[in-house]
């Protein structure tokens, strides 16, 4: 039950992919959630269009991947503009092209279908942490008619606020999160243009700069350009189409000025990350928590994975299980590592002739299978592994990693491991039929953990363990350990057992 005087348990600020993913995860965990978005209607801009393998697995975990239909494979990836095969074992090898507008549409339908409230045309102008709740001051994002006075405002009282409102985050600024790092020193200009006919270019390095062009199925061509040695300009608005056309002509010699710009944007190699992902009752996820050059689609995927890590933990916290500190502990290092690899890529991508020798060395390294797999795992998010100390004997190599995709046979019929997570609950996967595991799971069978007895599908590769505890985000918290280890892992991630077992269950947290 919600504390007295509270309008909603969680306010999520920002209805982009990260905010909508978080809202759906919170609803799966039973939390009341209100999403505030200043835009009156969904954006039609598709700023990010790449979904990596781990994100596709997450969407399948929630039954959403199939709703995307058959998205095109994005082909080879890159590291700093050097071709890199991102293929790794799994159901979604490589990278997948889905316009951001479609991702938002999918996640909005999912989250609101689960009961999340989405309020558009609402701008957050104040946040006050009262210790036992947060007050959010909101006003209409659309100005009133001339002479109509100031926009009407109101206050929402929530138990927690999560800023998913992008790299210029209002929540981060209002709540006073330190945001250390470096401003951009170099930039790329980007435009979606109709009515031009230029060759597709994949990270073409010309004497005067870098040129990228890709024509989409609708006939819109996205161009990106960087002039070597050109510093980033302070910008308060998008570049003009004339500026983009001049730079493109300077680098390639082609005239695109006769085209019609659909969208214009500039982005640089800024690198910042908040010191803490949580300050009291305010948290951040996605670009609100970290700013990076959007190279290779990592920014969007990193943010969606932040949301999936946070959602079930915040919902569990509201039910009385203390997990919120693990959000920063797990995701801050992941974000820091991604920012590091993007900074390295920026040096390779935006450097002039002075980086050619370094690029040659990287080409050789990427040709080595182990080096290629290492970089592919880093960029795809498939190599993320959290600290699960005490989660099993001998520190199983999969402990803390995501649950691989296996084909199983259960009492209900064939099943895929990713599909076992559709409800957002934990799963105790039992491939040996151990009665002790079933007994242990029953103590958390009040909607928190599901016991699944299964065996490998004949003819298919089976799991590399006999039993495993899977968190709602798909990461393995215990593998083939002792009963005592299992009990500790269940308590750590899912709270105290059901009261019917004689042990007090967690009480609602204000």
Coordinates of C-alpha atoms in Angstrom, one line a residue:
X1 CA 0.0 0.0 0.0
X2 CA 1.2 3.5 -0.9
X3 CA 2.1 5.9 1.9
X4 CA -0.6 8.5 2.8
X5 CA -0.7 11.6 0.6
X6 CA 1.4 10.0 -2.2
X7 CA 0.1 10.5 -5.7
X8 CA 2.2 7.8 -7.2
X9 CA 5.0 5.6 -6.1
X10 CA 7.5 6.5 -8.8
X11 CA 7.6 9.5 -11.2
X12 CA 9.7 8.7 -14.3
X13 CA 10.7 11.9 -16.1
X14 CA 11.2 11.3 -19.8
X15 CA 9.2 9.1 -22.2
X16 CA 12.0 8.1 -24.5
X17 CA 13.0 4.5 -24.8
X18 CA 14.8 4.4 -21.4
X19 CA 11.9 6.0 -19.4
X20 CA 9.3 3.8 -21.1
X21 CA 11.4 0.6 -20.5
X22 CA 11.8 1.6 -16.8
X23 CA 8.0 2.2 -16.5
X24 CA 7.2 -1.2 -17.9
X25 CA 9.7 -2.9 -15.5
X26 CA 8.3 -1.1 -12.5
X27 CA 4.8 -2.2 -13.4
X28 CA 5.9 -5.8 -13.8
X29 CA 7.2 -5.4 -10.2
X30 CA 3.8 -4.0 -9.0
X31 CA 4.8 -0.4 -8.5
X32 CA 2.5 2.5 -9.4
X33 CA 4.3 4.7 -11.9
X34 CA 3.6 8.0 -13.7
X35 CA 5.7 9.1 -16.7
X36 CA 6.1 12.8 -17.3
X37 CA 7.1 13.9 -20.8
X38 CA 7.4 17.5 -22.0
X39 CA 6.7 16.7 -25.6
X40 CA 3.0 16.7 -26.5
X41 CA 3.3 13.9 -29.0
X42 CA 5.9 11.1 -29.7
X43 CA 8.9 12.3 -31.7
X44 CA 9.2 11.2 -35.3
X45 CA 13.0 11.6 -35.2
X46 CA 14.9 8.3 -35.1
X47 CA 18.1 9.5 -33.6
X48 CA 19.3 6.0 -32.6
X49 CA 18.5 3.0 -34.8
X50 CA 20.8 0.3 -33.6
X51 CA 19.8 -2.4 -31.1
X52 CA 22.6 -4.7 -29.9
X53 CA 22.4 -8.3 -29.1
X54 CA 21.9 -7.9 -25.3
X55 CA 19.1 -5.4 -25.8
X56 CA 17.4 -7.8 -28.2
X57 CA 17.6 -10.5 -25.6
X58 CA 16.1 -8.2 -23.0
X59 CA 13.2 -7.5 -25.4
X60 CA 12.7 -11.2 -25.9
X61 CA 12.7 -11.7 -22.1
X62 CA 9.7 -9.5 -21.9
X63 CA 8.0 -10.9 -25.0
X64 CA 8.6 -7.7 -27.1
X65 CA 11.2 -8.8 -29.6
X66 CA 8.6 -10.7 -31.7
X67 CA 6.5 -7.5 -31.9
X68 CA 9.3 -5.9 -33.9
X69 CA 8.7 -8.4 -36.6
X70 CA 11.9 -9.2 -38.6
X71 CA 14.1 -6.2 -38.2
X72 CA 17.0 -6.0 -40.7
X73 CA 20.4 -7.1 -39.4
X74 CA 22.7 -4.1 -39.3
X75 CA 25.6 -5.9 -40.8
X76 CA 29.1 -5.5 -39.5
X77 CA 29.8 -3.2 -36.7
X78 CA 32.9 -1.0 -36.2
X79 CA 35.3 0.2 -33.6
X80 CA 36.3 3.7 -34.2
X81 CA 35.3 3.3 -37.9
X82 CA 37.3 0.1 -38.3
X83 CA 35.1 -2.8 -39.4
X84 CA 34.3 -5.2 -36.5
X85 CA 32.2 -8.3 -36.7
X86 CA 29.9 -8.2 -33.7
X87 CA 28.7 -11.8 -34.1
X88 CA 28.8 -13.8 -30.9
X89 CA 26.9 -17.0 -29.9
X90 CA 23.3 -16.2 -29.1
X91 CA 19.9 -15.8 -30.7
X92 CA 20.6 -12.3 -32.0
X93 CA 24.2 -12.3 -33.4
X94 CA 25.4 -8.9 -34.6
X95 CA 23.3 -5.7 -34.5
X96 CA 19.7 -4.9 -35.5
X97 CA 18.3 -1.8 -37.2
X98 CA 15.1 -0.5 -35.5
X99 CA 14.2 3.2 -35.8
X100 CA 14.0 4.8 -32.4
X101 CA 10.5 6.0 -33.1
X102 CA 9.4 2.4 -33.5
X103 CA 11.2 1.4 -30.3
X104 CA 9.4 4.1 -28.4
X105 CA 6.1 3.1 -29.9
X106 CA 6.6 -0.5 -28.8
X107 CA 7.7 0.4 -25.3
X108 CA 4.9 2.9 -24.8
X109 CA 2.3 0.4 -25.7
X110 CA 3.9 -2.2 -23.4
X111 CA 4.3 0.1 -20.4
X112 CA 0.8 1.7 -20.6
X113 CA -0.7 -1.7 -21.3
X114 CA 0.7 -2.8 -18.0
X115 CA -0.9 0.1 -16.3
X116 CA 1.8 2.9 -16.4
X117 CA 0.3 6.4 -16.6
X118 CA 1.8 8.5 -19.4
X119 CA 1.3 12.3 -19.2
X120 CA 2.5 14.2 -22.2
X121 CA 3.0 18.0 -22.4
X122 CA 4.3 18.1 -18.8
X123 CA 7.5 19.9 -17.9
X124 CA 9.3 19.3 -14.6
X125 CA 10.4 22.6 -13.1
X126 CA 11.1 21.7 -9.5
X127 CA 12.2 18.7 -7.4
X128 CA 12.3 18.6 -3.6
X129 CA 13.4 15.6 -1.6
X130 CA 11.5 15.7 1.7
X131 CA 13.2 12.7 3.2
X132 CA 10.2 10.5 3.3
X133 CA 8.9 11.4 -0.2
X134 CA 9.7 13.6 -3.2
X135 CA 7.7 16.6 -4.4
X136 CA 7.8 17.2 -8.2
X137 CA 6.6 20.6 -9.5
X138 CA 5.2 20.3 -13.0
X139 CA 3.8 22.8 -15.4
X140 CA 2.3 22.6 -18.9
X141 CA 5.0 22.5 -21.5
X142 CA 2.8 24.4 -24.0
X143 CA 2.7 28.2 -23.2
X144 CA -0.7 29.6 -22.5
X145 CA -2.4 31.9 -25.1
X146 CA -1.2 35.5 -25.3
X147 CA -2.2 37.3 -22.1
X148 CA -3.1 34.1 -20.4
X149 CA -0.5 34.5 -17.7
X150 CA 2.1 32.0 -16.5
X151 CA 1.7 28.2 -17.2
X152 CA -0.4 26.5 -14.6
X153 CA 1.7 24.3 -12.3
X154 CA 0.9 21.5 -9.8
X155 CA 2.8 19.3 -7.4
X156 CA 3.1 15.5 -7.5
X157 CA 4.1 13.6 -4.4
X158 CA 6.0 10.4 -5.1
X159 CA 8.2 8.0 -3.2
X160 CA 10.9 8.1 -5.8
X161 CA 11.8 10.1 -8.9
X162 CA 13.9 8.7 -11.8
X163 CA 15.3 11.0 -14.4
X164 CA 15.4 9.4 -17.8
X165 CA 15.3 12.8 -19.6
X166 CA 18.5 12.7 -21.6
X167 CA 21.9 14.2 -21.6
X168 CA 20.6 17.7 -20.8
X169 CA 18.6 16.2 -17.9
X170 CA 16.4 18.6 -15.9
X171 CA 16.2 16.1 -13.1
X172 CA 20.0 15.9 -12.8
X173 CA 20.3 19.7 -12.6
X174 CA 17.4 20.2 -10.2
X175 CA 18.5 17.4 -7.9
X176 CA 22.1 18.6 -7.9
X177 CA 23.9 15.5 -9.1
X178 CA 27.7 16.2 -9.6
X179 CA 28.4 15.5 -13.3
X180 CA 32.2 15.4 -13.7
X181 CA 33.9 14.8 -17.0
X182 CA 35.1 16.6 -20.1
X183 CA 33.3 18.8 -22.7
X184 CA 33.5 18.1 -26.4
X185 CA 36.6 19.1 -28.2
X186 CA 35.5 17.6 -31.6
X187 CA 32.1 17.2 -33.2
X188 CA 30.2 15.6 -36.1
X189 CA 27.4 17.3 -37.9
X190 CA 24.5 15.0 -38.8
X191 CA 21.4 15.4 -41.0
X192 CA 18.6 13.4 -42.4
X193 CA 18.0 14.7 -45.9
X194 CA 15.3 14.0 -48.6
X195 CA 15.9 14.5 -52.3
X196 CA 19.6 13.9 -52.6
X197 CA 21.5 11.1 -54.4
X198 CA 25.0 10.5 -53.0
X199 CA 26.9 7.2 -52.7
X200 CA 26.6 5.3 -49.4
X201 CA 29.8 5.9 -47.4
X202 CA 30.9 3.9 -44.4
X203 CA 33.4 5.9 -42.4
X204 CA 35.2 7.2 -45.5
X205 CA 38.4 9.1 -44.5
X206 CA 39.1 11.9 -47.0
X207 CA 42.1 14.3 -46.8
X208 CA 40.0 17.0 -45.2
X209 CA 37.6 15.0 -43.0
X210 CA 35.3 12.1 -42.3
X211 CA 32.2 11.4 -44.4
X212 CA 29.4 8.9 -43.7
X213 CA 26.2 8.5 -45.8
X214 CA 23.5 5.9 -45.6
X215 CA 20.2 5.9 -47.6
X216 CA 17.3 4.4 -45.8
X217 CA 14.3 2.4 -47.2
X218 CA 12.2 5.6 -47.2
X219 CA 14.6 7.4 -49.4
X220 CA 15.9 9.6 -46.6
X221 CA 19.7 9.8 -46.6
X222 CA 21.5 10.3 -43.3
X223 CA 24.8 12.1 -43.6
X224 CA 27.5 12.7 -41.0
X225 CA 30.6 14.7 -41.4
X226 CA 33.6 15.9 -39.4
X227 CA 36.4 18.2 -40.5
X228 CA 39.8 17.1 -39.3
X229 CA 41.2 19.7 -36.9
X230 CA 37.9 21.5 -36.5
X231 CA 37.1 22.1 -32.8
X232 CA 33.6 21.6 -31.4
X233 CA 31.5 24.8 -31.4
X234 CA 29.4 25.8 -28.4
X235 CA 25.8 25.2 -29.5
X236 CA 22.4 26.1 -28.1
X237 CA 20.6 24.9 -31.2
X238 CA 21.0 22.5 -34.1
X239 CA 23.4 23.4 -36.9
X240 CA 21.8 25.0 -40.0
X241 CA 21.4 22.9 -43.2
X242 CA 23.7 25.4 -44.9
X243 CA 26.5 24.6 -42.4
X244 CA 26.1 20.9 -43.0
X245 CA 26.1 21.3 -46.8
X246 CA 29.2 23.4 -46.7
X247 CA 31.1 20.9 -44.6
X248 CA 30.0 18.0 -46.8
X249 CA 31.1 19.9 -49.9
X250 CA 34.4 20.7 -48.3
X251 CA 35.1 17.1 -47.5
X252 CA 33.6 15.2 -50.4
X253 CA 33.2 17.8 -53.2
X254 CA 29.5 16.9 -53.5
X255 CA 26.7 19.5 -53.4
X256 CA 23.7 18.4 -51.2
X257 CA 22.3 21.9 -50.8
X258 CA 19.4 21.1 -53.0
X259 CA 18.0 18.5 -50.6
X260 CA 15.3 19.0 -48.0
X261 CA 16.5 18.6 -44.4
X262 CA 14.3 16.5 -42.2
X263 CA 16.4 16.6 -39.1
X264 CA 19.6 18.3 -38.1
X265 CA 21.9 17.6 -35.2
X266 CA 25.5 18.0 -33.9
X267 CA 27.2 15.8 -31.4
X268 CA 30.6 15.7 -30.0
X269 CA 33.1 13.6 -28.0
X270 CA 31.9 14.9 -24.6
X271 CA 32.5 12.4 -21.8
X272 CA 30.7 12.8 -18.4
X273 CA 29.2 10.6 -15.8
X274 CA 27.4 11.4 -12.5
X275 CA 29.4 10.4 -9.4
X276 CA 26.3 8.6 -8.0
X277 CA 23.3 7.2 -9.8
X278 CA 21.2 7.9 -6.7
X279 CA 20.9 10.9 -4.4
X280 CA 18.3 10.2 -1.7
X281 CA 15.0 9.5 -3.4
X282 CA 16.1 10.7 -6.8
X283 CA 17.8 8.4 -9.3
X284 CA 19.1 8.7 -12.9
X285 CA 19.2 6.3 -15.8
X286 CA 20.4 6.4 -19.4
X287 CA 21.9 9.6 -20.9
X288 CA 20.8 11.5 -17.8
X289 CA 23.5 9.6 -15.9
X290 CA 26.2 9.6 -18.6
X291 CA 27.0 11.6 -21.6
X292 CA 29.0 10.1 -24.4
X293 CA 29.4 10.3 -28.2
X294 CA 26.6 8.2 -29.7
X295 CA 28.9 6.0 -31.7
X296 CA 27.8 2.5 -32.7
X297 CA 24.4 2.8 -30.9
X298 CA 26.0 2.2 -27.5
X299 CA 24.2 5.1 -25.7
X300 CA 20.7 3.9 -26.3
X301 CA 21.5 0.3 -25.5
X302 CA 23.4 1.3 -22.3
X303 CA 20.4 3.3 -21.2
X304 CA 17.9 0.5 -21.8
X305 CA 20.1 -1.9 -19.8
X306 CA 20.3 0.7 -17.0
X307 CA 16.5 0.7 -16.9
X308 CA 16.2 -3.1 -16.8
X309 CA 18.7 -3.3 -13.9
X310 CA 16.9 -0.6 -11.9
X311 CA 13.2 -1.4 -12.5
X312 CA 12.9 -4.6 -10.6
X313 CA 15.1 -3.4 -7.8
X314 CA 13.1 -0.2 -7.2
X315 CA 9.9 -2.2 -7.3
X316 CA 11.3 -4.7 -4.8
X317 CA 12.6 -1.8 -2.6
X318 CA 9.0 -0.4 -2.5
X319 CA 7.9 -3.9 -1.2
X320 CA 10.6 -3.8 1.5
X321 CA 13.6 -5.5 0.0
X322 CA 16.7 -3.3 0.1
X323 CA 18.4 -3.4 -3.4
X324 CA 18.7 0.2 -4.5
X325 CA 22.4 0.6 -3.6
X326 CA 23.2 -2.3 -5.9
X327 CA 21.9 -0.3 -8.9
X328 CA 24.8 2.2 -8.7
X329 CA 27.3 -0.5 -7.7
X330 CA 26.5 -2.5 -10.8
X331 CA 25.7 0.1 -13.5
X332 CA 28.2 2.8 -12.7
X333 CA 31.2 0.6 -13.6
X334 CA 29.4 -0.6 -16.7
X335 CA 28.8 3.0 -17.8
X336 CA 32.4 4.0 -17.0
X337 CA 33.7 1.2 -19.2
X338 CA 31.4 2.1 -22.1
X339 CA 32.5 5.7 -21.9
X340 CA 36.1 4.5 -21.9
X341 CA 35.7 2.5 -25.1
X342 CA 33.8 5.3 -26.8
X343 CA 36.6 7.7 -25.9
X344 CA 39.1 5.3 -27.5
X345 CA 36.9 5.1 -30.6
X346 CA 36.6 8.9 -30.8
X347 CA 40.4 9.1 -31.1
X348 CA 40.5 6.6 -33.9
X349 CA 37.4 8.0 -35.7
X350 CA 37.9 11.7 -35.5
X351 CA 41.7 11.9 -35.7
X352 CA 43.4 13.0 -38.9
X353 CA 46.6 11.6 -40.5
X354 CA 48.2 11.4 -37.0
X355 CA 46.2 8.4 -36.0
X356 CA 46.7 6.3 -39.2
X357 CA 49.4 4.1 -37.7
X358 CA 47.3 3.5 -34.6
X359 CA 44.3 2.5 -36.8
X360 CA 46.6 0.1 -38.7
X361 CA 47.5 -1.6 -35.4
X362 CA 43.9 -1.9 -34.4
X363 CA 43.0 -3.5 -37.8
X364 CA 45.6 -6.2 -37.1
X365 CA 44.3 -6.7 -33.5
X366 CA 40.7 -7.0 -34.6
X367 CA 41.8 -9.7 -37.0
X368 CA 42.7 -11.9 -34.0
X369 CA 39.7 -14.0 -32.9
X370 CA 40.1 -13.3 -29.2
X371 CA 40.5 -9.6 -29.6
X372 CA 37.5 -9.4 -32.0
X373 CA 35.4 -11.4 -29.5
X374 CA 36.5 -9.2 -26.6
X375 CA 35.5 -6.0 -28.4
X376 CA 32.3 -7.5 -29.7
X377 CA 31.3 -8.5 -26.2
X378 CA 32.0 -5.1 -24.8
X379 CA 30.0 -3.2 -27.5
X380 CA 27.1 -5.6 -27.6
X381 CA 26.7 -5.7 -23.8
X382 CA 26.9 -9.5 -23.8
X383 CA 30.0 -9.5 -21.6
X384 CA 28.5 -7.7 -18.7
X385 CA 29.0 -9.6 -15.5
X386 CA 28.0 -8.4 -12.0
X387 CA 29.6 -9.3 -8.7
X388 CA 27.6 -12.2 -7.1
X389 CA 30.0 -13.1 -4.3
X390 CA 28.7 -16.2 -2.5
X391 CA 26.5 -17.2 -5.4
X392 CA 28.0 -20.7 -5.8
X393 CA 31.0 -23.0 -5.5
X394 CA 34.2 -22.3 -7.4
X395 CA 32.9 -19.0 -8.9
X396 CA 31.2 -20.6 -12.0
X397 CA 32.2 -18.7 -15.2
X398 CA 28.6 -17.8 -15.8
X399 CA 27.9 -16.4 -12.3
X400 CA 26.9 -12.8 -12.6
X401 CA 26.6 -13.0 -16.4
X402 CA 23.4 -13.0 -18.3
X403 CA 21.4 -16.3 -18.7
X404 CA 22.4 -17.8 -22.2
X405 CA 19.7 -18.8 -24.6
X406 CA 19.0 -22.5 -24.3
X407 CA 16.2 -24.6 -25.7
X408 CA 14.5 -26.6 -22.9
X409 CA 11.7 -29.1 -22.3
X410 CA 9.4 -28.4 -19.3
X411 CA 6.3 -30.0 -18.1
X412 CA 4.4 -27.4 -20.1
X413 CA 6.3 -28.3 -23.2
X414 CA 9.2 -26.8 -25.1
X415 CA 10.5 -23.5 -23.8
X416 CA 13.3 -21.0 -24.3
X417 CA 15.3 -19.8 -21.3
X418 CA 14.7 -16.1 -22.2
X419 CA 10.9 -16.7 -22.3
X420 CA 11.0 -17.9 -18.6
X421 CA 11.6 -14.3 -17.6
X422 CA 8.5 -12.8 -19.2
X423 CA 6.7 -12.1 -16.0
X424 CA 9.5 -10.2 -14.5
X425 CA 10.0 -12.6 -11.6
X426 CA 13.0 -14.5 -10.5
X427 CA 13.5 -18.0 -11.7
X428 CA 15.0 -21.0 -10.0
X429 CA 16.0 -23.2 -12.9
X430 CA 16.3 -26.8 -11.9
X431 CA 17.7 -29.3 -14.4
X432 CA 18.2 -32.1 -12.0
X433 CA 14.9 -32.5 -10.3
X434 CA 16.4 -31.9 -6.8
X435 CA 13.5 -31.9 -4.2
X436 CA 15.5 -29.5 -2.0
X437 CA 15.4 -26.8 -4.8
X438 CA 11.6 -27.1 -5.1
X439 CA 11.3 -26.8 -1.4
X440 CA 13.5 -23.7 -1.3
X441 CA 11.6 -22.1 -4.1
X442 CA 8.3 -22.6 -2.4
X443 CA 9.4 -20.2 0.4
X444 CA 9.6 -17.4 -2.2
X445 CA 6.7 -18.6 -4.4
X446 CA 4.5 -15.6 -3.5
X447 CA 5.1 -13.9 -6.8
X448 CA 8.8 -13.3 -6.4
X449 CA 10.5 -16.5 -7.6
X450 CA 9.2 -19.3 -9.9
X451 CA 10.6 -22.8 -9.8
X452 CA 11.1 -24.3 -13.2
X453 CA 11.9 -28.0 -13.6
X454 CA 13.4 -28.6 -17.1
X455 CA 15.8 -30.6 -19.2
X456 CA 17.7 -29.7 -22.3
X457 CA 15.8 -30.1 -25.6
X458 CA 17.1 -33.3 -27.3
X459 CA 19.6 -32.4 -29.9
X460 CA 20.2 -28.9 -28.6
X461 CA 23.1 -27.6 -26.5
X462 CA 22.1 -27.7 -22.8
X463 CA 22.9 -25.4 -19.9
X464 CA 26.4 -25.6 -18.4
X465 CA 25.0 -26.0 -14.9
X466 CA 22.6 -28.2 -13.0
X467 CA 20.7 -25.4 -11.2
X468 CA 20.7 -21.7 -11.3
X469 CA 18.9 -18.7 -9.7
X470 CA 18.1 -16.1 -12.3
X471 CA 17.3 -12.5 -11.3
X472 CA 14.4 -10.7 -13.1
X473 CA 16.9 -8.8 -15.3
X474 CA 18.3 -12.2 -16.6
X475 CA 21.6 -12.3 -14.7
X476 CA 22.6 -15.4 -12.8
X477 CA 22.8 -14.9 -9.0
X478 CA 23.5 -18.5 -7.9
X479 CA 24.8 -21.6 -9.8
X480 CA 25.3 -25.1 -8.4
X481 CA 26.1 -24.0 -4.9
X482 CA 25.2 -25.3 -1.5
X483 CA 21.7 -25.0 0.0
X484 CA 23.1 -22.4 2.3
X485 CA 24.4 -20.4 -0.6
X486 CA 21.1 -20.6 -2.3
X487 CA 19.2 -19.4 0.8
X488 CA 21.6 -16.5 1.1
X489 CA 21.2 -15.6 -2.6
X490 CA 17.4 -15.8 -2.4
X491 CA 17.4 -13.5 0.7
X492 CA 19.8 -11.1 -0.9
X493 CA 17.9 -10.6 -4.1
X494 CA 14.3 -11.4 -3.1
X495 CA 14.0 -10.6 0.6
X496 CA 12.8 -12.7 3.4
X497 CA 10.8 -15.9 2.8
X498 CA 7.0 -16.0 2.7
X499 CA 5.5 -15.7 6.2
X500 CA 3.8 -19.0 5.7
X501 CA 7.2 -20.7 6.1
X502 CA 7.6 -19.2 9.6
X503 CA 9.9 -16.4 8.7
X504 CA 8.6 -12.8 8.5
X505 CA 8.2 -11.5 5.0
X506 CA 9.3 -7.9 4.1
X507 CA 6.9 -5.2 4.9
X508 CA 5.9 -2.3 2.6
X509 CA 8.5 0.4 2.5
X510 CA 7.5 4.1 2.4

